[in-house]
Amino acid sequence: MDFEEYRPMLLGLAYRLLGSMWDAEDVVQEAWLRWQGTDRSEIREPRAFLVTVVSRLAIDQLRSARVTREAYTGPWLPEPVMTSEAGPLDTAELRDTVSYATLHMMERLSPPERAVFVLREAFGLPYDEIADIVGSSVANARQMHHRASVRVTEGRDRFRPSSEDHAKLLMKFMDAAAGGDLGALTDLFHDDVEAWNDGGGKVRAALRPIIGKRKVLAFLGGLLARYDFSDARLLDVNGRPAIWTRVAGTHQLVMIDIVDGRIKDIYGVLNPDKLARVHPG
């Protein structure tokens, strides 16, 4: 068995668990080193062995990363990646669990809960295998999956809009922003819309989430009065359309989540360290 055969799948797993492709690559590289030092004759199922190693390494990494993320300047958002670099996406479950909104919602989970959710939802592992990976009973693994599912899907549509509908609403948002049309933006927003901006202390950005239609409109109105939003390009990021734009000389990636046909969440990633893996053509 060639490790490289499994590398894309393992990277996709580690990325879902960590929300960072940089960290995912480190975990997969460590898994490769362990694979190299293991007696292969003792491994009956290489895929199961590697999934276990990567999952446990990622759980450990998540636990240590929590301290760093709590000290992060402003909201910590996941690192976006081009859809083409996100690993296999040949099922609806793989595609949904790599979506930016899902990755963001998974930040609510404990490391074991996140592992259980990803291993069950995205990779369809049976509960007994998941329990062994995270070191729990089968009953507890089921409970963790239930809790995680409720928290991740809370307030989200059961049926996701198509990529075409997602792109249309995203472009309406950017067109309204480019034209400074606050009235059009009002019609596009969910009443409970939230805006998240990640500058990481390297680029000026809001230091707290902006919650509610009135506050988000006021925030955007202030930006629109000062900056030009006309230079925008559509990219395929995390399995969904996203906007690559430049504001006040700073690149940023804008993504949205949709609930009831309206924009519920706006994610603006401005930290240049997190934009290394997104690039217009």
mmCIF file with all atom_site columns, N, CA and C in Angstrom, residues 60-83:
data_model
loop_
_atom_site.group_PDB
_atom_site.id
_atom_site.type_symbol
_atom_site.label_atom_id
_atom_site.label_alt_id
_atom_site.label_comp_id
_atom_site.label_asym_id
_atom_site.label_entity_id
_atom_site.label_seq_id
_atom_site.pdbx_PDB_ins_code
_atom_site.Cartn_x
_atom_site.Cartn_y
_atom_site.Cartn_z
_atom_site.occupancy
_atom_site.B_iso_or_equiv
_atom_site.pdbx_formal_charge
_atom_site.auth_seq_id
_atom_site.auth_comp_id
_atom_site.auth_asym_id
_atom_site.auth_atom_id
_atom_site.pdbx_PDB_model_num
ATOM 1  N N  . ASP A 1 60 ? -5.271  15.790 19.686 1.00 0.00 ? 60 ASP A N  1
ATOM 2  C CA . ASP A 1 60 ? -4.218  16.368 20.533 1.00 0.00 ? 60 ASP A CA 1
ATOM 3  C C  . ASP A 1 60 ? -3.880  17.787 20.089 1.00 0.00 ? 60 ASP A C  1
ATOM 4  N N  . GLN A 1 61 ? -3.798  17.982 18.778 1.00 0.00 ? 61 GLN A N  1
ATOM 5  C CA . GLN A 1 61 ? -3.468  19.302 18.227 1.00 0.00 ? 61 GLN A CA 1
ATOM 6  C C  . GLN A 1 61 ? -4.572  20.306 18.548 1.00 0.00 ? 61 GLN A C  1
ATOM 7  N N  . LEU A 1 62 ? -5.816  19.865 18.457 1.00 0.00 ? 62 LEU A N  1
ATOM 8  C CA . LEU A 1 62 ? -6.948  20.750 18.774 1.00 0.00 ? 62 LEU A CA 1
ATOM 9  C C  . LEU A 1 62 ? -6.894  21.219 20.212 1.00 0.00 ? 62 LEU A C  1
ATOM 10 N N  . ARG A 1 63 ? -6.564  20.302 21.104 1.00 0.00 ? 63 ARG A N  1
ATOM 11 C CA . ARG A 1 63 ? -6.513  20.664 22.522 1.00 0.00 ? 63 ARG A CA 1
ATOM 12 C C  . ARG A 1 63 ? -5.467  21.750 22.776 1.00 0.00 ? 63 ARG A C  1
ATOM 13 N N  . SER A 1 64 ? -4.308  21.626 22.158 1.00 0.00 ? 64 SER A N  1
ATOM 14 C CA . SER A 1 64 ? -3.271  22.645 22.352 1.00 0.00 ? 64 SER A CA 1
ATOM 15 C C  . SER A 1 64 ? -3.605  23.921 21.599 1.00 0.00 ? 64 SER A C  1
ATOM 16 N N  . ALA A 1 65 ? -4.308  23.790 20.468 1.00 0.00 ? 65 ALA A N  1
ATOM 17 C CA . ALA A 1 65 ? -4.656  24.973 19.667 1.00 0.00 ? 65 ALA A CA 1
ATOM 18 C C  . ALA A 1 65 ? -5.685  25.851 20.363 1.00 0.00 ? 65 ALA A C  1
ATOM 19 N N  . ARG A 1 66 ? -6.479  25.271 21.243 1.00 0.00 ? 66 ARG A N  1
ATOM 20 C CA . ARG A 1 66 ? -7.532  26.043 21.912 1.00 0.00 ? 66 ARG A CA 1
ATOM 21 C C  . ARG A 1 66 ? -6.955  27.216 22.690 1.00 0.00 ? 66 ARG A C  1
ATOM 22 N N  . VAL A 1 67 ? -5.822  27.003 23.341 1.00 0.00 ? 67 VAL A N  1
ATOM 23 C CA . VAL A 1 67 ? -5.195  28.080 24.110 1.00 0.00 ? 67 VAL A CA 1
ATOM 24 C C  . VAL A 1 67 ? -4.787  29.213 23.177 1.00 0.00 ? 67 VAL A C  1
ATOM 25 N N  . THR A 1 68 ? -4.191  28.858 22.043 1.00 0.00 ? 68 THR A N  1
ATOM 26 C CA . THR A 1 68 ? -3.761  29.853 21.061 1.00 0.00 ? 68 THR A CA 1
ATOM 27 C C  . THR A 1 68 ? -4.955  30.618 20.511 1.00 0.00 ? 68 THR A C  1
ATOM 28 N N  . ARG A 1 69 ? -6.017  29.901 20.215 1.00 0.00 ? 69 ARG A N  1
ATOM 29 C CA . ARG A 1 69 ? -7.188  30.548 19.613 1.00 0.00 ? 69 ARG A CA 1
ATOM 30 C C  . ARG A 1 69 ? -7.890  31.475 20.597 1.00 0.00 ? 69 ARG A C  1
ATOM 31 N N  . GLU A 1 70 ? -7.851  31.122 21.876 1.00 0.00 ? 70 GLU A N  1
ATOM 32 C CA . GLU A 1 70 ? -8.472  31.998 22.878 1.00 0.00 ? 70 GLU A CA 1
ATOM 33 C C  . GLU A 1 70 ? -7.702  33.309 23.022 1.00 0.00 ? 70 GLU A C  1
ATOM 34 N N  . ALA A 1 71 ? -6.401  33.285 22.717 1.00 0.00 ? 71 ALA A N  1
ATOM 35 C CA . ALA A 1 71 ? -5.578  34.494 22.821 1.00 0.00 ? 71 ALA A CA 1
ATOM 36 C C  . ALA A 1 71 ? -5.496  35.247 21.496 1.00 0.00 ? 71 ALA A C  1
ATOM 37 N N  . TYR A 1 72 ? -6.185  34.755 20.484 1.00 0.00 ? 72 TYR A N  1
ATOM 38 C CA . TYR A 1 72 ? -6.141  35.329 19.139 1.00 0.00 ? 72 TYR A CA 1
ATOM 39 C C  . TYR A 1 72 ? -6.789  36.713 19.133 1.00 0.00 ? 72 TYR A C  1
ATOM 40 N N  . THR A 1 73 ? -6.266  37.618 18.343 1.00 0.00 ? 73 THR A N  1
ATOM 41 C CA . THR A 1 73 ? -6.825  38.966 18.253 1.00 0.00 ? 73 THR A CA 1
ATOM 42 C C  . THR A 1 73 ? -8.086  38.949 17.393 1.00 0.00 ? 73 THR A C  1
ATOM 43 N N  . GLY A 1 74 ? -9.231  39.218 18.011 1.00 0.00 ? 74 GLY A N  1
ATOM 44 C CA . GLY A 1 74 ? -10.500 39.189 17.278 1.00 0.00 ? 74 GLY A CA 1
ATOM 45 C C  . GLY A 1 74 ? -11.012 37.775 17.099 1.00 0.00 ? 74 GLY A C  1
ATOM 46 N N  . PRO A 1 75 ? -12.118 37.605 16.361 1.00 0.00 ? 75 PRO A N  1
ATOM 47 C CA . PRO A 1 75 ? -12.672 36.267 16.145 1.00 0.00 ? 75 PRO A CA 1
ATOM 48 C C  . PRO A 1 75 ? -11.698 35.389 15.355 1.00 0.00 ? 75 PRO A C  1
ATOM 49 N N  . TRP A 1 76 ? -11.581 34.126 15.773 1.00 0.00 ? 76 TRP A N  1
ATOM 50 C CA . TRP A 1 76 ? -10.780 33.161 15.018 1.00 0.00 ? 76 TRP A CA 1
ATOM 51 C C  . TRP A 1 76 ? -11.696 32.459 14.030 1.00 0.00 ? 76 TRP A C  1
ATOM 52 N N  . LEU A 1 77 ? -11.384 32.586 12.731 1.00 0.00 ? 77 LEU A N  1
ATOM 53 C CA . LEU A 1 77 ? -12.144 31.875 11.707 1.00 0.00 ? 77 LEU A CA 1
ATOM 54 C C  . LEU A 1 77 ? -11.249 30.801 11.087 1.00 0.00 ? 77 LEU A C  1
ATOM 55 N N  . PRO A 1 78 ? -11.860 29.729 10.573 1.00 0.00 ? 78 PRO A N  1
ATOM 56 C CA . PRO A 1 78 ? -11.060 28.690 9.926  1.00 0.00 ? 78 PRO A CA 1
ATOM 57 C C  . PRO A 1 78 ? -10.281 29.240 8.726  1.00 0.00 ? 78 PRO A C  1
ATOM 58 N N  . GLU A 1 79 ? -9.237  28.518 8.361  1.00 0.00 ? 79 GLU A N  1
ATOM 59 C CA . GLU A 1 79 ? -8.459  28.871 7.170  1.00 0.00 ? 79 GLU A CA 1
ATOM 60 C C  . GLU A 1 79 ? -9.200  28.345 5.936  1.00 0.00 ? 79 GLU A C  1
ATOM 61 N N  . PRO A 1 80 ? -9.616  29.218 5.022  1.00 0.00 ? 80 PRO A N  1
ATOM 62 C CA . PRO A 1 80 ? -10.306 28.735 3.820  1.00 0.00 ? 80 PRO A CA 1
ATOM 63 C C  . PRO A 1 80 ? -9.337  28.067 2.851  1.00 0.00 ? 80 PRO A C  1
ATOM 64 N N  . VAL A 1 81 ? -9.860  27.135 2.053  1.00 0.00 ? 81 VAL A N  1
ATOM 65 C CA . VAL A 1 81 ? -9.041  26.494 1.022  1.00 0.00 ? 81 VAL A CA 1
ATOM 66 C C  . VAL A 1 81 ? -9.840  26.413 -0.280 1.00 0.00 ? 81 VAL A C  1
ATOM 67 N N  . MET A 1 82 ? -9.127  26.411 -1.382 1.00 0.00 ? 82 MET A N  1
ATOM 68 C CA . MET A 1 82 ? -9.783  26.198 -2.663 1.00 0.00 ? 82 MET A CA 1
ATOM 69 C C  . MET A 1 82 ? -10.448 24.821 -2.647 1.00 0.00 ? 82 MET A C  1
ATOM 70 N N  . THR A 1 83 ? -11.641 24.733 -3.223 1.00 0.00 ? 83 THR A N  1
ATOM 71 C CA . THR A 1 83 ? -12.363 23.468 -3.236 1.00 0.00 ? 83 THR A CA 1
ATOM 72 C C  . THR A 1 83 ? -11.525 22.354 -3.841 1.00 0.00 ? 83 THR A C  1
#
